[in-house]
Structure formats: structure tokens, C-alpha cells
Coordinates of C-alpha atoms in Angstrom, one line a residue:
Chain A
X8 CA 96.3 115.1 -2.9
X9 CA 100.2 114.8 -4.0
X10 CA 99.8 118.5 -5.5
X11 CA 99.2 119.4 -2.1
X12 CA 101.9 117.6 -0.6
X13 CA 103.8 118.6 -3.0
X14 CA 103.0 122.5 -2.2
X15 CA 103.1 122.1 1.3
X16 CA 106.7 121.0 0.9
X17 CA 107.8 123.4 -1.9
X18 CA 106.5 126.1 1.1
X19 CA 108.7 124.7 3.7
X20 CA 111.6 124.5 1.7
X21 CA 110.9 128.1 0.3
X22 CA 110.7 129.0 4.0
X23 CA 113.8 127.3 5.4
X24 CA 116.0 128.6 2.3
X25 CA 114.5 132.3 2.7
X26 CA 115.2 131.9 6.7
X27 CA 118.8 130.5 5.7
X28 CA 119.2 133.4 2.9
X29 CA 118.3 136.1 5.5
X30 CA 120.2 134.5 9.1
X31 CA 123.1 135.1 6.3
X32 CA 122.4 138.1 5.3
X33 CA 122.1 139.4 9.2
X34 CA 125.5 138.1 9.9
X35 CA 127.0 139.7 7.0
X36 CA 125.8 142.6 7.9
X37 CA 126.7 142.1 11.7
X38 CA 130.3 141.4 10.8
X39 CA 130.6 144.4 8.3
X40 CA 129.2 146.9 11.2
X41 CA 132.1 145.5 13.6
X42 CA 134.5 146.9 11.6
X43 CA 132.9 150.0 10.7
X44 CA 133.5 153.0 13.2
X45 CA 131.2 154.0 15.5
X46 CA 132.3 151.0 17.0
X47 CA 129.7 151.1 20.8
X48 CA 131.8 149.8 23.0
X49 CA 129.5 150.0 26.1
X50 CA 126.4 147.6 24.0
X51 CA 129.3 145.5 23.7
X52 CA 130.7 145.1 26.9
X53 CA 126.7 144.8 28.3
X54 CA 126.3 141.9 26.2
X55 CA 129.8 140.5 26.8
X56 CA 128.6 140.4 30.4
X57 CA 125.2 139.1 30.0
X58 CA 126.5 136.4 28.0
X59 CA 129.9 135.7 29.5
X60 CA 129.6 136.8 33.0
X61 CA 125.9 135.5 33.8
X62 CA 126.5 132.0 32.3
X63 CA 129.7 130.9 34.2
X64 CA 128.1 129.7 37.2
X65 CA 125.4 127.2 35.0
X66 CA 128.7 126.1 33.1
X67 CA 131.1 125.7 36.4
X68 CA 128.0 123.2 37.2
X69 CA 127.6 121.9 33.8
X70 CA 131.2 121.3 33.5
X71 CA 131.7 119.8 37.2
X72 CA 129.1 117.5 36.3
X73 CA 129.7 116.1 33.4
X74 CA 133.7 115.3 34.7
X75 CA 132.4 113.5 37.1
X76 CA 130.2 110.9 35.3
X77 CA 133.0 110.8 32.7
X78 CA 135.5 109.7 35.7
X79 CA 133.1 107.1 37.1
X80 CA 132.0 105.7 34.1
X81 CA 135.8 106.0 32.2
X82 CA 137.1 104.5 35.6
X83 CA 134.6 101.5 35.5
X84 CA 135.5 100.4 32.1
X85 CA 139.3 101.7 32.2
X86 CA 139.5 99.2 35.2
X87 CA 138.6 96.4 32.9
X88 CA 142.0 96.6 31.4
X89 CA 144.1 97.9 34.5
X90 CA 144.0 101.0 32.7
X91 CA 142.7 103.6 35.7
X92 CA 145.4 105.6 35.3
X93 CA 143.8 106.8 31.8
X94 CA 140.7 107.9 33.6
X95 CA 142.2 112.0 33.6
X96 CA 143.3 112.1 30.3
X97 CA 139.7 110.3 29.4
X98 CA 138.0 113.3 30.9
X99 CA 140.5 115.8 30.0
X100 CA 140.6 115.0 25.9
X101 CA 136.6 114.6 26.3
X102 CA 136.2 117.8 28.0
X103 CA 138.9 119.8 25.8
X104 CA 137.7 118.6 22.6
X105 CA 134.0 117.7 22.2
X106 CA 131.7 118.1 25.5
X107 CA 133.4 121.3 27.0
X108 CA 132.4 123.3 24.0
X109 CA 129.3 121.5 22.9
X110 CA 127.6 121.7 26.2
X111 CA 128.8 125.2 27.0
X112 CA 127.3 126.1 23.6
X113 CA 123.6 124.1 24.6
X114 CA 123.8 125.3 27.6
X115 CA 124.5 128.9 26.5
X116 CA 121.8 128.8 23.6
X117 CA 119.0 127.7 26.4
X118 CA 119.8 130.7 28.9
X119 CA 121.4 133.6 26.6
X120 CA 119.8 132.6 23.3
X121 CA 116.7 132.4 24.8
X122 CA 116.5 135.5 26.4
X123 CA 118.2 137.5 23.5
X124 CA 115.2 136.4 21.1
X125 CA 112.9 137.1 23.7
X126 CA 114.5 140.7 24.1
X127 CA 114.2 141.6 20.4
X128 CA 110.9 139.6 19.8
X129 CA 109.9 142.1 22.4
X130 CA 111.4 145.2 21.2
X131 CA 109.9 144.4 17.6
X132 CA 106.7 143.8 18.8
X133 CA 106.4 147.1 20.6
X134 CA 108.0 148.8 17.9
X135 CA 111.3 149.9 19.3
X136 CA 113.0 148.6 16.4
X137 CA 111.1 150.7 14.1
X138 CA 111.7 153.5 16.5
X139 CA 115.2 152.9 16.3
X140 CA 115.2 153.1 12.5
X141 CA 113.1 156.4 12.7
X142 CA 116.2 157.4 14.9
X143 CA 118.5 157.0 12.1
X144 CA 120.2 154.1 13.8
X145 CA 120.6 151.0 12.0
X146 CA 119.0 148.2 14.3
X147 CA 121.6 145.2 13.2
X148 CA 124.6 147.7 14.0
X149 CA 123.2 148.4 17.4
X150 CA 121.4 145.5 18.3
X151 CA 123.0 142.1 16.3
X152 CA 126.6 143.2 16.1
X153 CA 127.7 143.7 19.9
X154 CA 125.3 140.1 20.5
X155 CA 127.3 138.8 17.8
X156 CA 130.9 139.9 19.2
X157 CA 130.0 138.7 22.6
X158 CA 129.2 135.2 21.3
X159 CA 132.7 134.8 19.6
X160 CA 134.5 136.4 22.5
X161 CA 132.5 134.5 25.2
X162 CA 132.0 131.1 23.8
X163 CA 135.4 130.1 23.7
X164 CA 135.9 131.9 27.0
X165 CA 133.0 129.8 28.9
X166 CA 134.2 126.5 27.0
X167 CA 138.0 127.3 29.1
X168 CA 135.8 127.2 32.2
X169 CA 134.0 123.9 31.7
X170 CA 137.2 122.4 30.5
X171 CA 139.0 123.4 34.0
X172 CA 135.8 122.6 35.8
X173 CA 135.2 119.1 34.0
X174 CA 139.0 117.8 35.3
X175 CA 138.4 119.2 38.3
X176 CA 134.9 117.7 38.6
X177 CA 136.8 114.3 37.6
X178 CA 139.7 114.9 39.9
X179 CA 137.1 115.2 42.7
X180 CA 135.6 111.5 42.0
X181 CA 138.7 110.1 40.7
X182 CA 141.5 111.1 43.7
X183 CA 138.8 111.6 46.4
X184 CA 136.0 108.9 45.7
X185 CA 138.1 105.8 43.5
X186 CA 141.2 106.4 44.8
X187 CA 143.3 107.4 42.1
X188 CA 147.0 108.7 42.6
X189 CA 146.9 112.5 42.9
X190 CA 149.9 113.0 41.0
X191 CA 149.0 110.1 38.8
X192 CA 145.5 112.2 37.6
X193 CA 147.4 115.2 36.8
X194 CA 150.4 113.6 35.3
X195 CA 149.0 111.8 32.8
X196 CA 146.5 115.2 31.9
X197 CA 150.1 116.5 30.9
X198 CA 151.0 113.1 29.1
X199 CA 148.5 113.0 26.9
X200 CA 146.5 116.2 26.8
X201 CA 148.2 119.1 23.9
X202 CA 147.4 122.6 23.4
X203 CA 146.2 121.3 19.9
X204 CA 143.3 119.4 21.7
X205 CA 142.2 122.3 23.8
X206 CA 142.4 124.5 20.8
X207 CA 140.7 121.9 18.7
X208 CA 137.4 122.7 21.2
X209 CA 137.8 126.8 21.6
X210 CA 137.7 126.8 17.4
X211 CA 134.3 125.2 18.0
X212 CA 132.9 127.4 20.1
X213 CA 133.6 129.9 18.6
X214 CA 131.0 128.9 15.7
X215 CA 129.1 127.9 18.3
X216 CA 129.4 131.4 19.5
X217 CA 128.5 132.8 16.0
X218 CA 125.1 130.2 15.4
X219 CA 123.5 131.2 19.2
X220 CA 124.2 134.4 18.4
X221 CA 123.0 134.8 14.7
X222 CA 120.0 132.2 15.8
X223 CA 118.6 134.2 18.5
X224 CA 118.7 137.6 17.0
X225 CA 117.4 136.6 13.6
X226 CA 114.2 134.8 16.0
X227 CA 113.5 137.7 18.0
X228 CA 114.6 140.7 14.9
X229 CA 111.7 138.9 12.7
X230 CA 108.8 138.0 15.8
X231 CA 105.5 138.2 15.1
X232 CA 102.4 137.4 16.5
X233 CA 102.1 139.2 20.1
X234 CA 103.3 137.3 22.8
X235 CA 102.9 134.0 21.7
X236 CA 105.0 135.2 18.5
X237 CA 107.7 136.0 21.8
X238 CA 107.6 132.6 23.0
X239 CA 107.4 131.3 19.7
X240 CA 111.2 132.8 18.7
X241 CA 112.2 131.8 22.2
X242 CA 111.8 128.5 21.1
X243 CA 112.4 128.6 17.9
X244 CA 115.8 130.1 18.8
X245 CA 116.9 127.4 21.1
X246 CA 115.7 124.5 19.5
X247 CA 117.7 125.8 15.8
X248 CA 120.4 126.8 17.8
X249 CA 121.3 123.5 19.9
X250 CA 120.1 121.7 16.3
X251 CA 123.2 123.5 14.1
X252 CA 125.7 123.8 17.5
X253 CA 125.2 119.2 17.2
X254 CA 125.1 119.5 13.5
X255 CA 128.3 122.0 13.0
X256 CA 130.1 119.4 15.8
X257 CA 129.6 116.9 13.8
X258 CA 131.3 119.1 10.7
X259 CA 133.6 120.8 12.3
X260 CA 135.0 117.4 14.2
X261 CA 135.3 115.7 10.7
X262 CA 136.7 119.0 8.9
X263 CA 139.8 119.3 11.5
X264 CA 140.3 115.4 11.7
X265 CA 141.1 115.0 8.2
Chain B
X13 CA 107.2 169.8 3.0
X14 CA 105.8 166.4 2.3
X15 CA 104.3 165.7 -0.8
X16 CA 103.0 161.7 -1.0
X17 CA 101.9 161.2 -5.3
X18 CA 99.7 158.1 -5.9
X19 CA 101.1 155.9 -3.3
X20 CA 100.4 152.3 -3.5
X21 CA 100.7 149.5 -1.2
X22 CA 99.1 146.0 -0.9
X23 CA 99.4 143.5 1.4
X24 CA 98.5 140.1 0.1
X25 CA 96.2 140.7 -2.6
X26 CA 94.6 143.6 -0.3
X27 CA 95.1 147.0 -1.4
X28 CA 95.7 148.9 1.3
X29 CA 97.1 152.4 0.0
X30 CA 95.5 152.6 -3.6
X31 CA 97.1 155.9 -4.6
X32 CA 97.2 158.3 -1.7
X33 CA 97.6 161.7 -2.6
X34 CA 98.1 164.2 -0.1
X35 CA 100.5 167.4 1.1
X36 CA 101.7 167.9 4.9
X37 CA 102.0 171.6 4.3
X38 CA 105.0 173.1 6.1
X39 CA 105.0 174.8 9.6
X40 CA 101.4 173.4 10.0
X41 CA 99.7 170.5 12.0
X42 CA 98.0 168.2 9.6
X43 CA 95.5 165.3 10.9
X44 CA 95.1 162.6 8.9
X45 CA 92.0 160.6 10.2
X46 CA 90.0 157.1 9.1
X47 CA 88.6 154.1 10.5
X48 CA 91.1 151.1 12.0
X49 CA 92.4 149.1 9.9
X50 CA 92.5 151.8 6.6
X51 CA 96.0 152.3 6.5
X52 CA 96.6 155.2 8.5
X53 CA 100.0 153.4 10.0
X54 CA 100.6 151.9 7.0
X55 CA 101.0 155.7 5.7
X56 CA 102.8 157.3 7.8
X57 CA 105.2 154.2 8.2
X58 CA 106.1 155.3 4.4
X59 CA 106.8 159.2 4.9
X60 CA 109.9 157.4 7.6
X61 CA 110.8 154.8 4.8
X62 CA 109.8 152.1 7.5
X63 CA 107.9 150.4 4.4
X64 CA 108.7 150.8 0.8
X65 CA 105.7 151.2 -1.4
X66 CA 104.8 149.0 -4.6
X67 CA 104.5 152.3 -6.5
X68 CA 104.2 156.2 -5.7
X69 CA 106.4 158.7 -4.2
X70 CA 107.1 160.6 -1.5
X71 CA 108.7 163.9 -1.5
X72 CA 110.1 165.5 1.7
X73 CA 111.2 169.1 0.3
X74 CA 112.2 167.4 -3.0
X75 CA 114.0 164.5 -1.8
X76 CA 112.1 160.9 -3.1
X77 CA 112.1 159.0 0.4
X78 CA 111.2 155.9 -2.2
X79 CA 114.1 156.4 -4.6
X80 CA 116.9 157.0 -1.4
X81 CA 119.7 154.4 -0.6
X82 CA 119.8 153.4 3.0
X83 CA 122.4 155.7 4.2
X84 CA 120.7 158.8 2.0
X85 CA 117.4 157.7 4.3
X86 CA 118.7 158.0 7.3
X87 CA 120.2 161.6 6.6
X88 CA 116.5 162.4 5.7
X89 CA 115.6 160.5 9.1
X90 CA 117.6 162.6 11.2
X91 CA 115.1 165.4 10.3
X92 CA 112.3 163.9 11.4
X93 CA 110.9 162.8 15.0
X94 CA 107.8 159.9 16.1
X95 CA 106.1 159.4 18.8
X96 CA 104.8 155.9 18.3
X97 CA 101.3 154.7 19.3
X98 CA 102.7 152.8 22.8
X99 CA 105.8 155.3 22.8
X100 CA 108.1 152.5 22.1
X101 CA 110.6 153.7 24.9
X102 CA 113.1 151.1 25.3
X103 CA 112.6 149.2 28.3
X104 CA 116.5 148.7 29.7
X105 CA 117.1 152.5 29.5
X106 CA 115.7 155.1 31.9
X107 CA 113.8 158.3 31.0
X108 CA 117.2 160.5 30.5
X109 CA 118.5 157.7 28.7
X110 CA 115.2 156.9 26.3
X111 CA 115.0 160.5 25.7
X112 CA 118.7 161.5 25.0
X113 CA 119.4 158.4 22.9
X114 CA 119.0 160.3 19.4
X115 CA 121.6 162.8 21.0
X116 CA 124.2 160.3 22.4
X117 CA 123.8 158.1 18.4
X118 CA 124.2 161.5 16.3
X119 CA 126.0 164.5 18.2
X120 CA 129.5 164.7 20.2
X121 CA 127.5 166.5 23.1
X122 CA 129.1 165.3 26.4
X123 CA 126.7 163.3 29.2
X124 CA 126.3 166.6 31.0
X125 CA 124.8 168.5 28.3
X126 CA 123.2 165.9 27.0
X127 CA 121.4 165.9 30.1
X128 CA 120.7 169.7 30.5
X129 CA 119.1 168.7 27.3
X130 CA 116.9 165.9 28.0
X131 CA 116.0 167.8 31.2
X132 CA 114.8 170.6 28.8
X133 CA 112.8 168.7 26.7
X134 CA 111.0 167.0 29.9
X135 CA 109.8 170.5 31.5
X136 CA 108.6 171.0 27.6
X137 CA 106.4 168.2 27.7
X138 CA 105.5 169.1 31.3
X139 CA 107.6 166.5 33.5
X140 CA 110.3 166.8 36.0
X141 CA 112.6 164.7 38.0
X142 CA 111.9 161.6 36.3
X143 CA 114.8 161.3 34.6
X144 CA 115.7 158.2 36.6
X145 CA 113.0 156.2 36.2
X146 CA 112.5 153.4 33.5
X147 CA 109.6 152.9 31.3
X148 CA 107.5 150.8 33.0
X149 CA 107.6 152.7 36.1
X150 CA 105.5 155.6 33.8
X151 CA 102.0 156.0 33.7
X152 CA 100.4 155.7 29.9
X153 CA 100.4 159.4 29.2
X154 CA 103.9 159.9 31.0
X155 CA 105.3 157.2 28.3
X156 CA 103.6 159.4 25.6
X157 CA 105.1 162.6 27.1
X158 CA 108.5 161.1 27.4
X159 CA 107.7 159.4 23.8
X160 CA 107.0 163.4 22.7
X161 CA 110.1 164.6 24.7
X162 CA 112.2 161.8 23.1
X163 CA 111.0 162.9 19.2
X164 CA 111.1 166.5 20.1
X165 CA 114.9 166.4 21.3
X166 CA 117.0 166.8 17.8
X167 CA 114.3 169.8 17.1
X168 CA 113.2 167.8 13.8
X169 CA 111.6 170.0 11.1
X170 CA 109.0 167.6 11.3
X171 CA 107.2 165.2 13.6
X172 CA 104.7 162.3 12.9
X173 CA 102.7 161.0 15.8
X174 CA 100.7 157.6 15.6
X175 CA 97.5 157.4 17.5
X176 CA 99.5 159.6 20.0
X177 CA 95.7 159.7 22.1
X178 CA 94.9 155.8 22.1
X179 CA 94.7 154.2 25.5
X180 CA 94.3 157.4 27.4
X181 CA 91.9 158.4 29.5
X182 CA 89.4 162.0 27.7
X183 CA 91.0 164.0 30.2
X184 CA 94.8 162.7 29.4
X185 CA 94.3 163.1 25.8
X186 CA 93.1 166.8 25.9
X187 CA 96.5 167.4 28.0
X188 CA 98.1 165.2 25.4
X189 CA 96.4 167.4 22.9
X190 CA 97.4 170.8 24.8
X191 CA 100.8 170.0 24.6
X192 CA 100.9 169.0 20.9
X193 CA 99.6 172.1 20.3
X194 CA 102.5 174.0 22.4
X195 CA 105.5 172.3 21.3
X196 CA 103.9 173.1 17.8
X197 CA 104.0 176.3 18.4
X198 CA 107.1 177.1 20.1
X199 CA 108.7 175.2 17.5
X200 CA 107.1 176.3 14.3
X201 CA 107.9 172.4 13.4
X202 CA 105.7 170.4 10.8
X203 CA 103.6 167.8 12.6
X204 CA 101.3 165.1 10.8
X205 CA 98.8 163.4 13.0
X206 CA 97.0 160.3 12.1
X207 CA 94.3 159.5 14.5
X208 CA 90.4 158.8 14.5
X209 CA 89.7 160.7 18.2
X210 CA 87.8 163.0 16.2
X211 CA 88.0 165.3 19.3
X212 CA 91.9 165.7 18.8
X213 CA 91.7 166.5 15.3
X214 CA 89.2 168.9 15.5
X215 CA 91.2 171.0 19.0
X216 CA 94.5 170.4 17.1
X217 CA 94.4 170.1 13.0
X218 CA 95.2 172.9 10.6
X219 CA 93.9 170.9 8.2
X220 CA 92.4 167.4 7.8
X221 CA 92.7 164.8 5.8
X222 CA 90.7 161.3 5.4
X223 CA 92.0 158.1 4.6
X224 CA 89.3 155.7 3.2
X225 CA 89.3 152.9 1.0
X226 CA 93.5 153.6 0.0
X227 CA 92.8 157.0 -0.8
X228 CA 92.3 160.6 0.5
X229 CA 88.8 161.0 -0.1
X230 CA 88.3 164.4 1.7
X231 CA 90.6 166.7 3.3
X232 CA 90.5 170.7 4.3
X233 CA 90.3 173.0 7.2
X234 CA 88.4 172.2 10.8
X235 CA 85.8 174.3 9.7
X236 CA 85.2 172.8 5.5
X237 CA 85.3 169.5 7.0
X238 CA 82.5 169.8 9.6
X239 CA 80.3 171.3 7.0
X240 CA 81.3 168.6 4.2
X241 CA 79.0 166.9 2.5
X242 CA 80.3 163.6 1.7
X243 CA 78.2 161.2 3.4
X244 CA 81.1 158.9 4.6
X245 CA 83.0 162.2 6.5
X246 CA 79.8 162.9 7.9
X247 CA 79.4 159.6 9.0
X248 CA 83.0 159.1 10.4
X249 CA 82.9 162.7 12.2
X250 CA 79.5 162.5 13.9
X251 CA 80.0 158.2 15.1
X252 CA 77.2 157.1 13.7
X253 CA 77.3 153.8 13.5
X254 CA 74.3 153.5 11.0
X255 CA 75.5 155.1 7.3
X256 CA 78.2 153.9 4.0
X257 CA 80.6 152.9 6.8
X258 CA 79.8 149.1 8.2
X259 CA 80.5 148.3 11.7
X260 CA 82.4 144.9 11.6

């Protein structure tokens, strides 16, 4: 009875660090065939744009959203202390450095992520991977890299967006709905709010970037098991991902605070 | 030429190749037949360096396909062409694009004659003025055509086709089967076929092989194989389903 718990956890852990060892070794390899000539500009750009381009209208509403529960709930407890006049830089240091990028990144791994692992699961299920390899053409250069570039170019892009869109969301419910001052909202965003905050969030998402990227490929590059294998690295993909973007927050937040 | 010396593979215990020894003669079409699940894929996924074997060689023209770094491989690679059992065309590019792929990742050919290209290949393999249409617009032996066209379109010295009959209708695999046969012969290229439509290997082998149990139990002409004696060929050729060979 223990021996077999015993096993059956010896297993997992054999299977999480040979997952870990190989997600590594993919991203390696990923970041090596960036810098290595043929560079494809034109798989690049295509992935730029599905995951850049295609995601700003979920994270214009994911970032207008969440600005305006942070105003209404930062007003309702700011005007406790008379304080209402903190509600924009509230929203504005909340957006910048912690929920702009983490929910971009989420949000990003649940439609891009998904689909990228669902693509490759696809293409290595049909065997247009191996075709690709009988073509001479190394699958992680063609395939990983440009999805890889397009997270760390994109992320941080996206995560600008649902910044502006978070104040803006706020300003809405603030000025309009709870009456705040106009110029008092925007004022105090340039009181309070640095270029060292909103940088603090785009170095986030750009690991965040990195993980939906690696994540997603690695599910789909290694899918097996037909079509349930498909859905099965769809999932996997967004479930890992979202798990390390929350976990490397955490990290990250505690690595640049001290 | 190809030259595969006790190859060995097993998967989990099983043995699947248990020292396969065989030569794909150059300039000549050789079939390599045997029931599902006897390694037939697993084979000829080998002679591309798709799989590494646990022990054996393979020797295209000299070269060890086993002993060769990844970069070494792929020079070797660029010899070859495969049509894969479902064609494996990529699904986001069209026809032209599926077909001139090889040309656009290894030559400095510029789109137009790239195309002129492609648009060769596809009257080869008996299409035209499809060039714009994607993969799952095709019909199953239009995706093996293209799939043909695709392999065909760096003029390899050699060409491997998996199960390139399966899923087609008797009437769609002779035509399949017709223009293996052409392309063989206007291109003098070396073609190994694995397969078990009997039919095919009979209209198109020079010489045939069978895989059985990990190994090459039987191979020679059309002709020495139908009058072989071996009571598992005779089995396998005729589809009977009572003999050696189980049903399960």
C-alpha cells in the first residue's frame, strides 16, 4: 500500500521534472533560433498579430472593467477617511503594477494559449510536424520561436493597453458616476504614479509573455492521444500557464521589492 | 541506396523492429508490405531519422542516418521526399503554399518561380488551378496528389510514401498507383513503399519486401513472391483470414 503510494508519487514527480527539464530545453532552443539567421520574419509578424492584434479588444474590456470596480470599491473605502481624491492613483498603481499585467497575461493564456496548443496538438497529431522535420526544417525554429517572440513583444504591449484602459474605466465611474474632480483624477495619477511603477508591470509581462508562450507550445509540440489528447493540451496549457503567470507574480513582485 | 543492417526498436518491452535487414535498391520502386501494427511506419520513420533506433544502422549511399548530428541529418533530409499516410498538408497554407514550402525554406527562388514551380509539379500529379485552395477544401486523393506534388518538388533522389492508398476509394488508388508509377519513371528517383493493399504492390513494386514479426521474412520480385512458398506470404498475399497469421 505505501510502496504504491510511494511509486505513484516518485511517477509524478519524475513526470513534472521531465516536463520542467524539456519546457526548458524548448525555450533554450527557441531563444538560440532567434538569433540565428534565417530569421522568418513573416511567421513572426503572423503570430505578433494573432497574439497582439486579436487580443486587444478582450483586454480593452478586461482592463475597462476591472478600473471600474477598483474606483467604486477604492472610492467606498477611500471615503471613509476623506481620502476620495486617492481613488486614481488607487486604480492607476493597481493597474500599472499588479492587475494590468496579470490579467492581460490570464486573459491572454485562455484565448492565445489556448489556441496555440490546440494548433500544434493538431499539427502533431496529423503529422505535420514530422513532415516538417522530413523537410529539413527544424519544427522549434519555425514553429516555437516566432510564438515565443510574439509573447515577449506583445505582452508588455497588451499590458500598456489595460493600464490606459483600467484609468480610463475608473475615470468613467469616478468623474462621471461619484463625482470626482476631473482634474483632481488626473492630477493626482501624475502625483503619485512613476515610470518605475508602470515599468515595474511591463517587466512582468514580459515573463508572462515567455510562460504562455513556452506553456502552450510545449502542450500542443508533445499531444497525444487524438482529439481528446487536443483538448487535453488545450487545457493543460491554460490551466499551467495562468498557474506559473500567479506563481511568477508572486516572485517577481517580491524579487523587485527588495 | 539504402541499406538498413539489423535494425532494432522496442517500444515498452515490445519489440517492434527485431533486426530488419533490407536494401531499397537505387532507381527502383521497392514495396515493403505486412500486417497493421508490424512496424511498417515505425521503419520507414527510421530511414528519415524521425526515430532513432536502439541498435542497427542505416546507410543512405554510405552515410549512417543513426550516427548523424542534427544538422548532418537534415543535409541528408533535403535528399529525400514523403508523402505521409493523411498527406499532412498544413492546414493555414494553400495548395501553392503547401507545395512550394520546401522551396521557399531551402532555395533563394523568387515567389514567381517558385510558383511556375509548384504549378509544374501539380500538372505532374495531374491537377490544375488549385493552387488557391487550402487543404480541407481537397478531396482525399487530391490531398495525396498535392502530398505527392509537395515531396516530389526539390526532385529528391528518393521518396518514401506511407500507406500512400489508405482511405481511398479501388478506383482512386489505381490512379494513385498510375501516377506513382509515372513520376517514377520520369524521374528515375528511388521510391520505397510501405503498404499492405496488396493490389498496389503488386501494379507498382520492383521488388517486395515483408515485414513480419521485426523482421524481413521474405522479399523478391512480383513474380518470386506470388509463387513463394512461405505459408505466412501466402497467407498475407491471398487475405485469407484462416492460416499462421491471427485475426485480432
Amino acid at each position: 500500500m505505501i510502496m504504491k503510494f510511494l511509486e505513484a508519487v516518485g511517477r509524478r514527480a519524475d513526470g513534472v521534472v521531465n516536463a520542467t527539464g524539456s519546457m526548458a530545453i524548448m525555450l533554450g532552443q527557441a531563444v538560440m533560433f532567434a538569433f540565428v539567421p534565417p530569421v522568418k520574419l513573416r511567421n513572426i509578424f503572423k503570430q505578433m498579430s494573432f497574439v497582439g492584434v486579436e487580443s486587444v479588444y478582450v483586454v480593452i474590456l478586461t482592463g475597462t472593467f476591472t478600473g471600474m470596480v477598483l474606483a467604486l470599491q477604492s472610492f467606498n473605502a477611500l471615503k471613509r477617511f476623506g481620502a476620495e481624491s486617492l481613488v486614481s492613483p488607487t486604480v492607476a498603481l493597481s493597474m500599472a503594477r499588479e492587475l494590468g499585467p496579470v490579467l492581460t497575461g490570464l486573459m491572454v493564456t485562455g484565448r492565445a494559449g489556448s489556441a496555440m496548443a490546440t494548433e500544434l496538438g493538431t499539427m502533431r497529431l496529423t503529422e505535420q510536424i514530422d513532415a516538417l522535420v522530413t523537410m529539413a526544417v527544424n519544427p522549434v525554429r519555425y514553429l516555437v520561436t516566432p510564438r515565443v517572440i510574439a509573447g515577449v513583444t506583445m505582452f508588455p504591449l497588451l499590458t500598456i493597453i489595460a493600464d490606459f484602459s483600467g484609468v480610463v474605466g475608473g475615470y468613467v465611474v469616478g468623474v462621471k458616476f461619484l463625482g470626482i474632480n476631473s482634474a483632481v483624477y488626473t492630477g493626482r495619477i501624475m502625483d503619485f504614479v512613476t515610470v518605475h511603477d508602470i515599468f515595474y508591470g511591463l517587466k512582468k509581462s514580459l515573463v508572462f509573455g515567455v510562460i504562455t508562450a513556452t506553456v502552450a507550445c510545449f502542450h500542443g509540440f508533445y499531444a497525444k492521444g487524438g482529439a481528446e489528447g487536443v483538448g487535453r493540451a488545450a487545457t493543460g496549457s491554460v490551466v499551467m500557464g495562468s498557474i506559473l503567470i500567479l506563481m511568477s507574480d508572486y516572485l517577481l513582485s517580491s524579487l523587485m521589492t527588495y | 541506396m539504402i541499406k538498413i543492417i539489423d535494425l532494432k526498436k522496442s517500444f515498452q518491452g515490445r519489440d517492434v523492429l527485431d533486426g530488419v535487414n533490407l536494401t531499397i535498391e537505387k532507381g527502383k520502386i521497392t514495396v515493403i508490405i505486412g500486417r497493421s501494427g508490424e512496424g511498417k511506419s515505425v521503419l520507414i520513420k527510421h530511414i528519415i531519422g524521425l526515430m532513432k533506433p536502439d541498435s542497427g544502422r542505416i546507410l543512405i549511399d554510405g552515410d549512417d542516418m543513426t550516427a548523424l548530428r542534427e544538422r548532418e541529418l537534415n543535409e541528408v533530409r533535403k535528399r529525400f521526399g514523403m508523402l505521409f499516410q493523411g498527406a499532412a498538408l498544413f492546414d493555414s497554407m494553400t495548395v501553392a503554399e503547401n507545395i512550394g514550402f520546401p522551396l521557399v525554406e531551402h532555395t533563394n527562388l523568387d515567389d514567381e518561380e517558385v510558383l511556375k514551380i509548384v504549378g509544374e509539379k501539380l500538372r505532374r500529379v495531374g491537377l490544375e488551378g488549385v493552387e488557391s485552395l487550402m487543404p480541407a477544401q481537397l478531396s482525399g486523393g487530391m490531398k495525396k496528389r498535392v502530398g505527392l506534388a509537395r515531396a516530389i518538388v526539390m526532385d529528391p533522389e528518393i521518396v518514401l510514401f506511407d500507406e500512400p492508398t489508405s482511405e481511398l476509394d479501388p478506383v482512386m488508388s489505381d490512379s494513385i498507383a498510375d501516377l506513382v508509377l509515372e513520376t517514377q519513371q520520369a524521374l528515375h528517383t528511388t521510391y520505397a513503399v510501405i503498404t499492405h493493399d496488396i493490389t498496389l504492390a503488386y501494379k507498382i513494386a520492383d521488388r517486395i519486401a515483408m515485414l513480419h514479426g521485426g523482421r524481413i521474412i521474405e522479399e523478391g520480385s512480383v513474380e518470386e513472391m506470388k509463387s513463394n512458398e512461405n505459408p505466412i506470404v501466402r497467407q498475407f498475399l491471398e487475405g485469407r483470414a484462416q492460416g499462421p497469421l491471427k485475426a485480432y
